[in-house]
């Protein structure tokens, strides 16, 4: 039982009442017992619209305790609206410590990225899932897709990959790339880029997936096989990038394209802001000043905070960095 | 033909509440044989076909099927997983409306390849080569392979549906009015194609039709149904040239002469 005096008399610890948390925990336990299986649960109304992470928030609220340290990322970034709001929400309703540092967090709620920093067995990764059913766009009937999962009829999933190759000459699916979990259930890894799929395989961290609108919870327990589907003659590949991160020079990380101006100027920077900031804090990392492409040159790139409004090339905000308690 | 039948149906009945769908139907189907089921609409043809293809469960009676390994299995005692597996490997089902049997939003090639992928083929090049081969066998141009069936004419859709069903080399195909809704010249070509495929591949087929000409062209044997019961059965030529039951006589004499 995690009910604690919170200071907000009208709210239970972590917003949800304990009956609801128990119900969600049962669904999580069932999900862990059957890796990749979508467990229906009685999703609650949350004080945020569907599509903003109601599933992930409910999972986090059910597993969080007073000693946990929470990190929330939105497309890899700690400083975008969704991440800031959810972090503030749990700070308020659960009085938990929050952080932006991957290594310090015990629970990481993520919208569509897995941090670059390797996770440990002491961490739980919570995904926000919009559409949990990987077969949905091919087979609209829920009764039929459930039967297909039950009978392990997954030929249709390859029809989608076949269509990709027929139209684009390669498997063009870059996110929500279907995986098979522990040799049994085909699962949607939520719209993470397929770059992150290999990180799910045998991850030491527990991975939980919550879909609030669709009312499904599923899980990948630690050290579970997660294999991306492919063809023998078109094997699974992750995205590669021509240049390293323009800010920290990191290679083999997932990069976001940042538009700098209206004249085609752009640069590629780490999608994982915490990773990027850590590297830039290191004196050993290469200078990032001259790496920006296009108009503006190095003069622009050395002052990203003023030249790229609203983008995550911004240096960390003062307040954000101090959140870890 | 071998000494043993492929399908044995015995006293099959299906009731919808107190109304009769089909009643007490008994027959054997032999490998490579085409059986036509004719009768007016509402006579129970489609109910019978749906029962045989296990899309419906009958109220009583049995149907046994000889599997590829020679084992006899009773259809209605098989698990759903086994039945569905049989349905997409050893059997085919050609719907009257191709949209019911095709995936309208994926390309023709993927429609043909789906069954191969469903039984575990994971080699894109091979799947595509097979799809090209089957499209040419049903007279669809190779350059239409990446088009969606939505862009196809009715006759092409029906041919695509046939290719999709035959790609796994089934031994038994169920057809529900395969030429329904097509104009006569397209019908003629489709029948010609079906006849060729059935002969070449040694398929057994159960064809439900209300069109006696289709039955005569395709089938060796036929059953005439009325009000859910089989009123006459025999060799197609015999039934059509020398109908014995009064209803069959009426049916045969109703054919429009051009």
XYZ file of C-alpha atoms in Angstrom:
583
model
C 0.000 0.000 0.000
C 1.455 3.291 -1.003
C -1.184 5.619 0.404
C 0.652 8.469 2.074
C -0.337 11.849 3.362
C 0.357 13.973 0.325
C -0.421 17.452 1.457
C -3.189 17.705 -1.133
C -6.126 16.541 0.903
C -8.330 15.736 -2.062
C -5.904 13.439 -3.882
C -4.651 10.006 -3.053
C -0.922 9.352 -3.374
C -0.090 9.401 -7.104
C -3.606 10.571 -8.024
C -5.273 7.160 -8.574
C -7.256 5.523 -5.777
C -5.871 2.297 -4.363
C -8.544 0.037 -5.844
C -7.637 1.299 -9.288
C -3.933 0.886 -8.664
C -4.500 -2.671 -7.518
C -6.498 -3.400 -10.657
C -3.759 -1.941 -12.852
C -1.054 -3.839 -10.967
C -2.952 -7.063 -11.563
C -2.998 -6.265 -15.279
C 0.738 -5.472 -15.167
C 1.502 -8.755 -13.396
C -0.512 -10.663 -15.957
C 1.297 -8.815 -18.725
C 4.661 -9.743 -17.228
C 3.561 -13.362 -16.921
C 2.610 -13.469 -20.617
C 5.248 -11.329 -22.367
C 3.832 -9.321 -25.243
C 0.196 -10.221 -24.537
C -2.210 -7.275 -24.423
C -4.071 -7.374 -21.121
C -7.355 -5.447 -21.085
C -7.762 -3.140 -18.079
C -10.334 -0.643 -16.874
C -8.570 2.507 -17.986
C -9.583 5.590 -15.982
C -10.193 9.142 -17.008
C -7.036 11.101 -16.331
C -6.682 14.872 -16.073
C -5.237 14.989 -19.576
C -6.604 14.156 -23.024
C -6.229 10.761 -24.662
C -3.130 10.697 -26.789
C -1.110 12.589 -24.214
C 0.009 9.545 -22.309
C -2.983 8.533 -20.189
C -1.957 4.866 -20.387
C 1.634 5.517 -19.392
C 0.569 7.842 -16.571
C -1.755 5.214 -15.121
C 0.973 2.571 -15.215
C 3.466 4.952 -13.608
C 0.934 5.993 -10.948
C 0.352 2.346 -10.071
C 3.990 1.391 -9.643
C 5.499 4.568 -8.227
C 6.453 4.760 -4.539
C 7.617 7.666 -2.387
C 11.284 6.740 -2.845
C 11.205 6.547 -6.612
C 12.975 8.998 -8.868
C 11.008 9.753 -12.020
C 12.246 10.777 -15.429
C 9.827 11.598 -18.245
C 10.875 11.897 -21.843
C 8.949 13.053 -24.862
C 10.549 12.054 -28.188
C 13.816 11.741 -26.327
C 13.639 15.208 -24.815
C 13.133 16.102 -21.150
C 12.069 19.667 -21.838
C 9.060 19.408 -24.136
C 5.470 20.018 -23.076
C 4.397 16.455 -22.455
C 7.512 15.585 -20.448
C 7.420 18.750 -18.359
C 3.693 18.399 -17.598
C 3.805 14.754 -16.586
C 6.866 15.350 -14.430
C 5.135 18.272 -12.752
C 2.016 16.148 -12.289
C 3.829 13.437 -10.344
C 5.847 15.980 -8.403
C 2.548 17.423 -7.269
C 0.422 14.329 -6.643
C 3.121 11.934 -5.420
C 5.774 14.314 -4.116
C 8.416 12.135 -5.723
C 11.850 13.217 -6.780
C 12.187 13.889 -10.496
C 15.269 13.964 -12.646
C 16.327 14.337 -16.227
C 19.319 12.052 -15.781
C 18.733 8.550 -17.108
C 21.168 6.928 -14.700
C 19.538 8.460 -11.612
C 15.948 7.537 -12.460
C 14.196 4.442 -11.112
C 11.114 4.903 -13.312
C 11.359 6.363 -16.782
C 8.117 7.178 -18.536
C 8.785 7.508 -22.217
C 6.960 8.743 -25.230
C 8.560 6.892 -28.090
C 12.255 6.636 -27.202
C 14.507 4.392 -25.163
C 17.338 6.411 -23.592
C 20.786 6.025 -25.138
C 22.303 5.417 -21.699
C 22.051 1.664 -20.971
C 19.298 0.798 -18.502
C 19.807 -1.352 -15.414
C 17.778 -4.007 -13.623
C 16.850 -1.387 -11.000
C 14.932 0.658 -13.563
C 11.456 0.388 -15.071
C 10.687 1.841 -18.483
C 7.042 2.847 -19.008
C 5.886 3.443 -22.581
C 2.911 5.514 -23.682
C 1.129 3.588 -26.420
C -1.431 5.064 -28.811
C -2.490 1.883 -30.658
C -1.367 -1.341 -28.986
C -2.564 -3.704 -31.715
C 0.158 -4.274 -34.316
C -2.343 -5.894 -36.699
C -4.909 -3.119 -36.445
C -4.299 -1.358 -39.751
C -4.450 -4.652 -41.618
C -7.374 -6.204 -39.765
C -9.864 -3.743 -38.305
C -11.909 -6.297 -36.348
C -10.802 -6.654 -32.717
C -12.482 -10.081 -32.450
C -10.404 -11.256 -35.391
C -7.074 -9.819 -34.218
C -7.509 -11.384 -30.774
C -8.162 -14.714 -32.456
C -5.086 -14.248 -34.611
C -2.962 -13.651 -31.514
C -4.534 -16.637 -29.777
C -3.851 -18.939 -32.713
C -0.479 -17.358 -33.493
C -1.562 -16.497 -37.040
C 0.931 -13.819 -37.882
C 1.227 -14.168 -41.655
C -0.591 -10.875 -42.017
C 2.178 -8.960 -40.249
C 4.538 -10.000 -43.005
C 2.018 -8.835 -45.596
C 2.664 -5.324 -44.284
C 6.417 -5.765 -44.611
C 5.922 -7.266 -48.088
C 3.951 -4.180 -49.106
C 6.795 -1.986 -47.873
C 9.358 -3.786 -49.994
C 7.049 -3.894 -53.024
C 6.491 -0.150 -52.845
C 9.797 1.156 -51.581
C 12.326 -1.555 -52.345
C 13.067 -2.028 -48.667
C 11.201 -2.294 -45.387
C 10.207 1.342 -45.022
C 8.575 1.006 -41.616
C 10.752 3.163 -39.378
C 8.740 3.291 -36.171
C 6.240 0.996 -34.455
C 8.219 -1.764 -36.115
C 6.585 -5.082 -35.136
C 8.518 -7.438 -32.864
C 7.995 -10.985 -31.679
C 8.349 -11.379 -27.932
C 9.783 -14.562 -26.436
C 8.964 -16.434 -29.651
C 5.222 -16.102 -29.149
C 3.307 -12.799 -29.286
C 3.764 -10.192 -31.975
C 3.847 -6.816 -30.261
C 3.806 -3.166 -31.226
C 6.796 -1.594 -29.480
C 4.789 1.679 -29.432
C 5.881 4.288 -31.979
C 9.524 4.159 -30.955
C 11.914 4.419 -33.893
C 13.069 0.979 -34.979
C 16.513 2.213 -33.965
C 15.462 1.366 -30.403
C 14.131 -2.129 -31.133
C 17.471 -3.861 -30.443
C 17.591 -2.152 -27.036
C 14.391 -3.974 -26.065
C 16.002 -7.336 -26.665
C 17.197 -8.853 -23.383
C 17.004 -5.484 -21.651
C 17.818 -5.732 -17.930
C 15.068 -3.181 -17.202
C 11.415 -4.115 -16.947
C 9.439 -2.570 -19.837
C 5.763 -1.756 -19.348
C 3.384 -0.469 -21.991
C 0.153 1.379 -21.272
C -2.533 2.355 -23.773
C -5.177 4.478 -22.041
C -7.690 5.002 -24.793
C -7.433 1.425 -26.056
C -7.431 0.106 -22.473
C -4.545 -2.326 -22.838
C -1.415 -3.005 -20.814
C 1.436 -5.225 -21.937
C 4.930 -5.906 -20.755
C 8.364 -7.178 -21.643
C 10.024 -8.672 -18.550
C 13.794 -8.253 -18.086
C 16.039 -10.406 -20.264
C 13.278 -11.384 -22.697
C 13.807 -12.125 -26.376
C 12.479 -9.324 -28.556
C 13.032 -10.034 -32.233
C 12.123 -7.625 -35.017
C 10.228 -9.314 -37.853
C 11.866 -9.421 -41.273
C 12.427 -11.440 -44.436
C 15.399 -13.712 -45.052
C 16.441 -11.635 -48.045
C 15.491 -8.309 -46.441
C 16.836 -8.536 -42.889
C 15.952 -6.042 -40.170
C 18.197 -2.980 -40.086
C 18.251 0.066 -37.838
C 18.541 3.603 -39.148
C 22.039 4.925 -39.688
C 23.076 8.534 -39.881
C 25.709 10.052 -42.160
C 27.038 12.536 -39.643
C 27.374 12.471 -35.876
C 25.312 14.748 -33.606
C 26.000 18.381 -34.510
C 26.124 19.382 -30.856
C 27.986 16.637 -29.029
C 29.503 14.639 -31.885
C 27.959 11.359 -30.724
C 27.814 8.537 -33.243
C 25.506 5.530 -33.285
C 22.760 7.431 -31.538
C 19.331 8.420 -32.816
C 19.332 11.919 -34.299
C 16.563 14.471 -34.870
C 16.642 16.905 -37.729
C 16.450 20.508 -36.538
C 15.470 23.181 -39.047
C 17.517 26.322 -38.510
C 15.987 28.819 -40.916
C 13.775 29.182 -43.972
C 16.641 28.627 -46.414
C 17.203 24.920 -45.992
C 19.587 25.225 -43.083
C 19.337 22.262 -40.780
C 21.355 20.129 -38.455
C 21.072 16.726 -36.856
C 21.237 16.551 -33.094
C 20.792 13.827 -30.488
C 17.141 13.017 -29.872
C 18.095 12.061 -26.293
C 18.706 15.484 -24.727
C 20.077 14.104 -21.467
C 22.647 12.041 -23.339
C 23.650 15.050 -25.441
C 23.992 17.382 -22.473
C 26.038 14.840 -20.536
C 28.437 14.498 -23.430
C 28.754 18.222 -23.892
C 29.459 18.537 -20.187
C 32.367 16.136 -20.652
C 35.545 17.942 -21.615
C 36.590 14.917 -23.633
C 33.760 15.241 -26.125
C 34.609 16.917 -29.415
C 33.840 20.555 -30.006
C 30.433 20.913 -31.625
C 30.772 24.489 -32.823
C 31.518 23.939 -36.483
C 29.228 21.015 -37.227
C 26.036 22.785 -38.113
C 25.135 22.696 -41.781
C 23.676 25.263 -44.094
C 23.135 28.962 -43.742
C 24.555 30.671 -40.706
C 27.666 28.541 -40.351
C 29.483 28.188 -37.101
C 28.408 31.583 -35.840
C 24.826 30.390 -35.754
C 25.580 27.018 -34.338
C 27.572 28.310 -31.425
C 24.574 30.236 -30.168
C 21.757 27.775 -30.654
C 19.693 29.129 -27.799
C 19.030 32.342 -29.646
C 19.082 31.079 -33.200
C 16.901 27.980 -32.953
C 13.883 29.012 -31.006
C 11.832 26.351 -29.278
C 14.073 23.502 -30.302
C 15.826 21.109 -28.112
C 19.227 22.368 -29.085
C 18.558 24.765 -26.210
C 20.920 24.422 -23.301
C 19.307 22.991 -20.155
C 17.074 25.358 -18.294
C 18.271 26.352 -14.881
C 15.203 25.037 -13.106
C 15.158 21.697 -14.925
C 18.659 20.804 -13.937
C 17.898 21.285 -10.272
C 14.886 19.033 -10.192
C 16.771 15.945 -9.045
C 16.449 15.742 -5.319
C -8.568 -40.794 -58.878
C -7.811 -42.959 -55.893
C -9.921 -45.596 -54.219
C -10.828 -43.399 -51.301
C -12.977 -40.293 -51.289
C -11.606 -36.948 -50.104
C -14.658 -35.812 -48.205
C -17.471 -37.854 -46.683
C -20.619 -36.070 -45.681
C -23.288 -37.891 -43.782
C -26.764 -36.724 -42.773
C -25.724 -33.105 -42.479
C -28.448 -30.754 -41.232
C -28.496 -27.134 -40.258
C -31.485 -25.483 -38.646
C -31.931 -21.812 -37.984
C -34.277 -22.077 -35.035
C -37.251 -23.970 -36.394
C -36.445 -23.091 -39.998
C -34.499 -25.497 -42.160
C -31.205 -24.386 -43.671
C -30.322 -27.741 -45.164
C -31.443 -31.161 -44.072
C -30.037 -34.660 -44.223
C -27.441 -34.121 -46.932
C -25.238 -37.122 -47.632
C -22.559 -37.471 -50.307
C -18.941 -38.407 -50.952
C -16.526 -36.235 -52.889
C -13.581 -37.831 -54.676
C -10.186 -36.304 -55.375
C -10.207 -34.311 -58.604
C -13.977 -34.285 -58.798
C -16.088 -31.189 -59.298
C -19.491 -31.310 -57.680
C -22.074 -28.658 -58.514
C -24.820 -27.792 -56.071
C -27.699 -26.119 -57.892
C -31.077 -24.844 -56.882
C -32.984 -21.606 -56.594
C -32.081 -18.991 -54.017
C -33.127 -19.972 -50.512
C -32.760 -23.667 -51.267
C -29.918 -24.122 -48.767
C -26.978 -24.239 -51.183
C -24.921 -21.614 -49.421
C -25.812 -22.948 -45.967
C -24.520 -26.332 -47.070
C -21.331 -24.807 -48.452
C -20.717 -22.812 -45.295
C -21.220 -25.914 -43.159
C -18.828 -27.946 -45.285
C -16.171 -25.247 -45.186
C -16.648 -25.045 -41.376
C -17.639 -21.404 -41.565
C -20.879 -22.556 -39.938
C -21.318 -25.435 -37.520
C -24.141 -27.816 -38.526
C -26.936 -28.771 -36.152
C -26.331 -32.464 -36.722
C -24.502 -34.845 -39.008
C -20.842 -35.412 -39.726
C -18.275 -34.574 -42.366
C -14.873 -36.271 -42.540
C -11.930 -35.135 -44.573
C -8.933 -37.181 -45.655
C -5.838 -35.174 -44.722
C -2.663 -35.165 -46.810
C -1.173 -37.864 -44.609
C -4.151 -40.137 -45.358
C -5.701 -39.708 -41.906
C -9.439 -39.212 -41.737
C -10.451 -36.290 -39.537
C -13.928 -35.286 -38.536
C -14.252 -31.623 -39.417
C -16.497 -30.523 -36.595
C -14.316 -32.143 -33.939
C -11.140 -30.375 -35.015
C -9.943 -27.421 -32.987
C -10.480 -23.980 -34.418
C -6.736 -23.583 -34.949
C -6.617 -26.801 -37.011
C -9.643 -25.797 -39.043
C -8.240 -22.395 -39.810
C -4.939 -23.955 -40.779
C -6.731 -26.370 -43.112
C -8.679 -23.438 -44.519
C -5.569 -21.574 -45.588
C -3.452 -24.504 -46.751
C -5.363 -27.502 -48.067
C -8.592 -25.680 -48.873
C -9.685 -22.634 -50.759
C -12.859 -20.583 -50.639
C -13.867 -18.442 -53.587
C -16.523 -15.933 -52.596
C -19.176 -14.613 -54.921
C -18.090 -11.071 -54.086
C -14.293 -10.835 -54.479
C -14.164 -8.063 -51.868
C -15.094 -10.680 -49.254
C -12.176 -12.880 -50.169
C -9.492 -10.298 -50.926
C -7.689 -7.696 -48.889
C -8.729 -4.678 -50.874
C -6.124 -2.341 -49.391
C -2.975 -4.357 -50.078
C -1.411 -5.017 -53.459
C -2.291 -7.945 -55.698
C 1.103 -9.507 -55.027
C 0.597 -9.392 -51.269
C -2.893 -10.837 -51.690
C -1.431 -13.838 -53.474
C 1.538 -14.048 -51.102
C -0.429 -13.850 -47.874
C -1.102 -17.566 -47.641
C 2.563 -18.339 -48.261
C 3.586 -15.988 -45.466
C 0.888 -17.468 -43.247
C 2.464 -20.904 -43.574
C 5.899 -19.557 -42.779
C 7.574 -18.464 -46.017
C 9.950 -15.647 -45.089
C 11.798 -15.091 -48.351
C 10.567 -12.003 -50.190
C 12.100 -12.906 -53.543
C 10.529 -16.339 -53.553
C 7.116 -15.073 -52.477
C 7.171 -12.465 -55.217
C 8.237 -14.934 -57.879
C 5.387 -17.227 -56.897
C 2.961 -14.305 -57.009
C 4.146 -13.349 -60.513
C 3.730 -16.930 -61.642
C 0.195 -17.167 -60.274
C -0.888 -13.841 -61.682
C 0.177 -14.989 -65.138
C -1.689 -18.252 -64.664
C -4.896 -16.335 -64.017
C -4.155 -13.965 -66.914
C -3.315 -10.849 -64.920
C -0.441 -8.789 -66.322
C 2.738 -8.880 -64.278
C 2.878 -5.089 -64.166
C -0.341 -5.035 -62.139
C 1.329 -6.897 -59.261
C 1.728 -3.799 -57.093
C -1.762 -2.436 -57.780
C -4.497 -2.737 -55.207
C -7.486 -4.899 -56.154
C -9.601 -1.766 -55.834
C -8.143 -0.712 -59.166
C -9.170 -4.022 -60.798
C -12.309 -4.829 -62.772
C -14.790 -7.361 -61.411
C -13.448 -10.170 -63.570
C -9.846 -9.436 -62.618
C -10.738 -9.359 -58.944
C -12.378 -12.735 -59.253
C -9.306 -14.148 -61.021
C -7.069 -12.653 -58.358
C -9.191 -14.272 -55.690
C -8.747 -17.601 -57.415
C -4.967 -17.153 -57.579
C -4.866 -16.205 -53.900
C -6.694 -19.404 -53.017
C -4.716 -21.755 -55.217
C -1.215 -20.566 -54.342
C -0.727 -23.091 -51.550
C -1.797 -25.960 -53.822
C -5.061 -26.838 -52.060
C -6.803 -30.131 -52.755
C -10.334 -28.897 -52.190
C -11.862 -25.598 -53.241
C -15.281 -24.275 -52.297
C -16.837 -21.834 -54.718
C -19.919 -19.770 -54.053
C -21.340 -18.498 -57.349
C -17.865 -17.824 -58.772
C -19.281 -16.218 -61.916
C -22.129 -14.313 -60.287
C -22.366 -10.678 -61.279
C -19.990 -10.930 -64.242
C -21.046 -10.271 -67.812
C -21.238 -13.241 -70.135
C -17.955 -12.838 -72.024
C -16.003 -12.376 -68.783
C -17.929 -15.317 -67.352
C -16.936 -17.481 -70.285
C -13.243 -16.668 -69.873
C -13.376 -17.261 -66.149
C -15.079 -20.613 -66.633
C -12.495 -21.562 -69.209
C -9.736 -20.624 -66.781
C -11.336 -22.489 -63.885
C -11.848 -25.574 -65.990
C -8.198 -25.514 -67.045
C -6.926 -25.017 -63.496
C -9.149 -27.696 -62.025
C -7.988 -30.196 -64.631
C -4.301 -29.255 -64.473
C -4.097 -29.275 -60.701
C -6.437 -32.195 -60.096
C -8.504 -30.057 -57.726
C -11.638 -31.275 -56.100
C -14.247 -28.560 -55.961
C -17.727 -27.952 -54.665
C -19.351 -25.251 -56.750
C -22.563 -23.629 -55.620
C -24.409 -21.984 -58.478
C -27.891 -21.207 -59.672
C -26.637 -21.182 -63.241
C -27.116 -24.580 -64.837
C -24.772 -23.700 -67.690
C -21.953 -23.135 -65.210
C -22.738 -26.469 -63.609
C -22.663 -28.222 -66.959
C -19.354 -26.703 -67.972
C -17.487 -27.204 -64.722
C -18.843 -30.207 -62.949
C -18.910 -33.939 -63.387
C -21.589 -34.506 -60.804
C -24.397 -32.388 -59.461
C -26.889 -32.194 -56.645
C -30.184 -30.357 -57.024
C -31.519 -28.796 -53.848
C -34.946 -27.522 -52.943
C -36.154 -26.294 -49.554
C -32.972 -27.517 -47.884
C -33.183 -31.056 -49.222
C -31.379 -32.797 -52.059
C -34.079 -33.719 -54.551
C -31.867 -35.277 -57.179
C -28.208 -36.085 -57.663
C -26.168 -37.793 -60.348
C -23.811 -37.208 -63.245
C -24.248 -33.687 -64.535
C -25.075 -34.702 -68.094
C -27.586 -37.239 -66.935
C -29.364 -34.829 -64.572
C -29.535 -32.069 -67.154
C -30.482 -34.231 -70.133
C -32.810 -36.583 -68.314
C -34.113 -34.871 -65.201
C -36.247 -37.168 -63.074
C -37.503 -35.176 -60.121
C -40.360 -32.844 -61.019
C -38.485 -29.876 -59.579
C -35.383 -30.631 -61.664
C -37.551 -30.894 -64.747
C -38.981 -27.476 -63.967
C -35.519 -26.073 -63.374
C -34.081 -27.451 -66.601
C -37.060 -26.307 -68.640
C -36.690 -22.801 -67.188
C -33.334 -22.236 -68.872
C -33.668 -19.359 -71.304
C -32.898 -20.365 -74.836
C -31.080 -17.735 -76.818
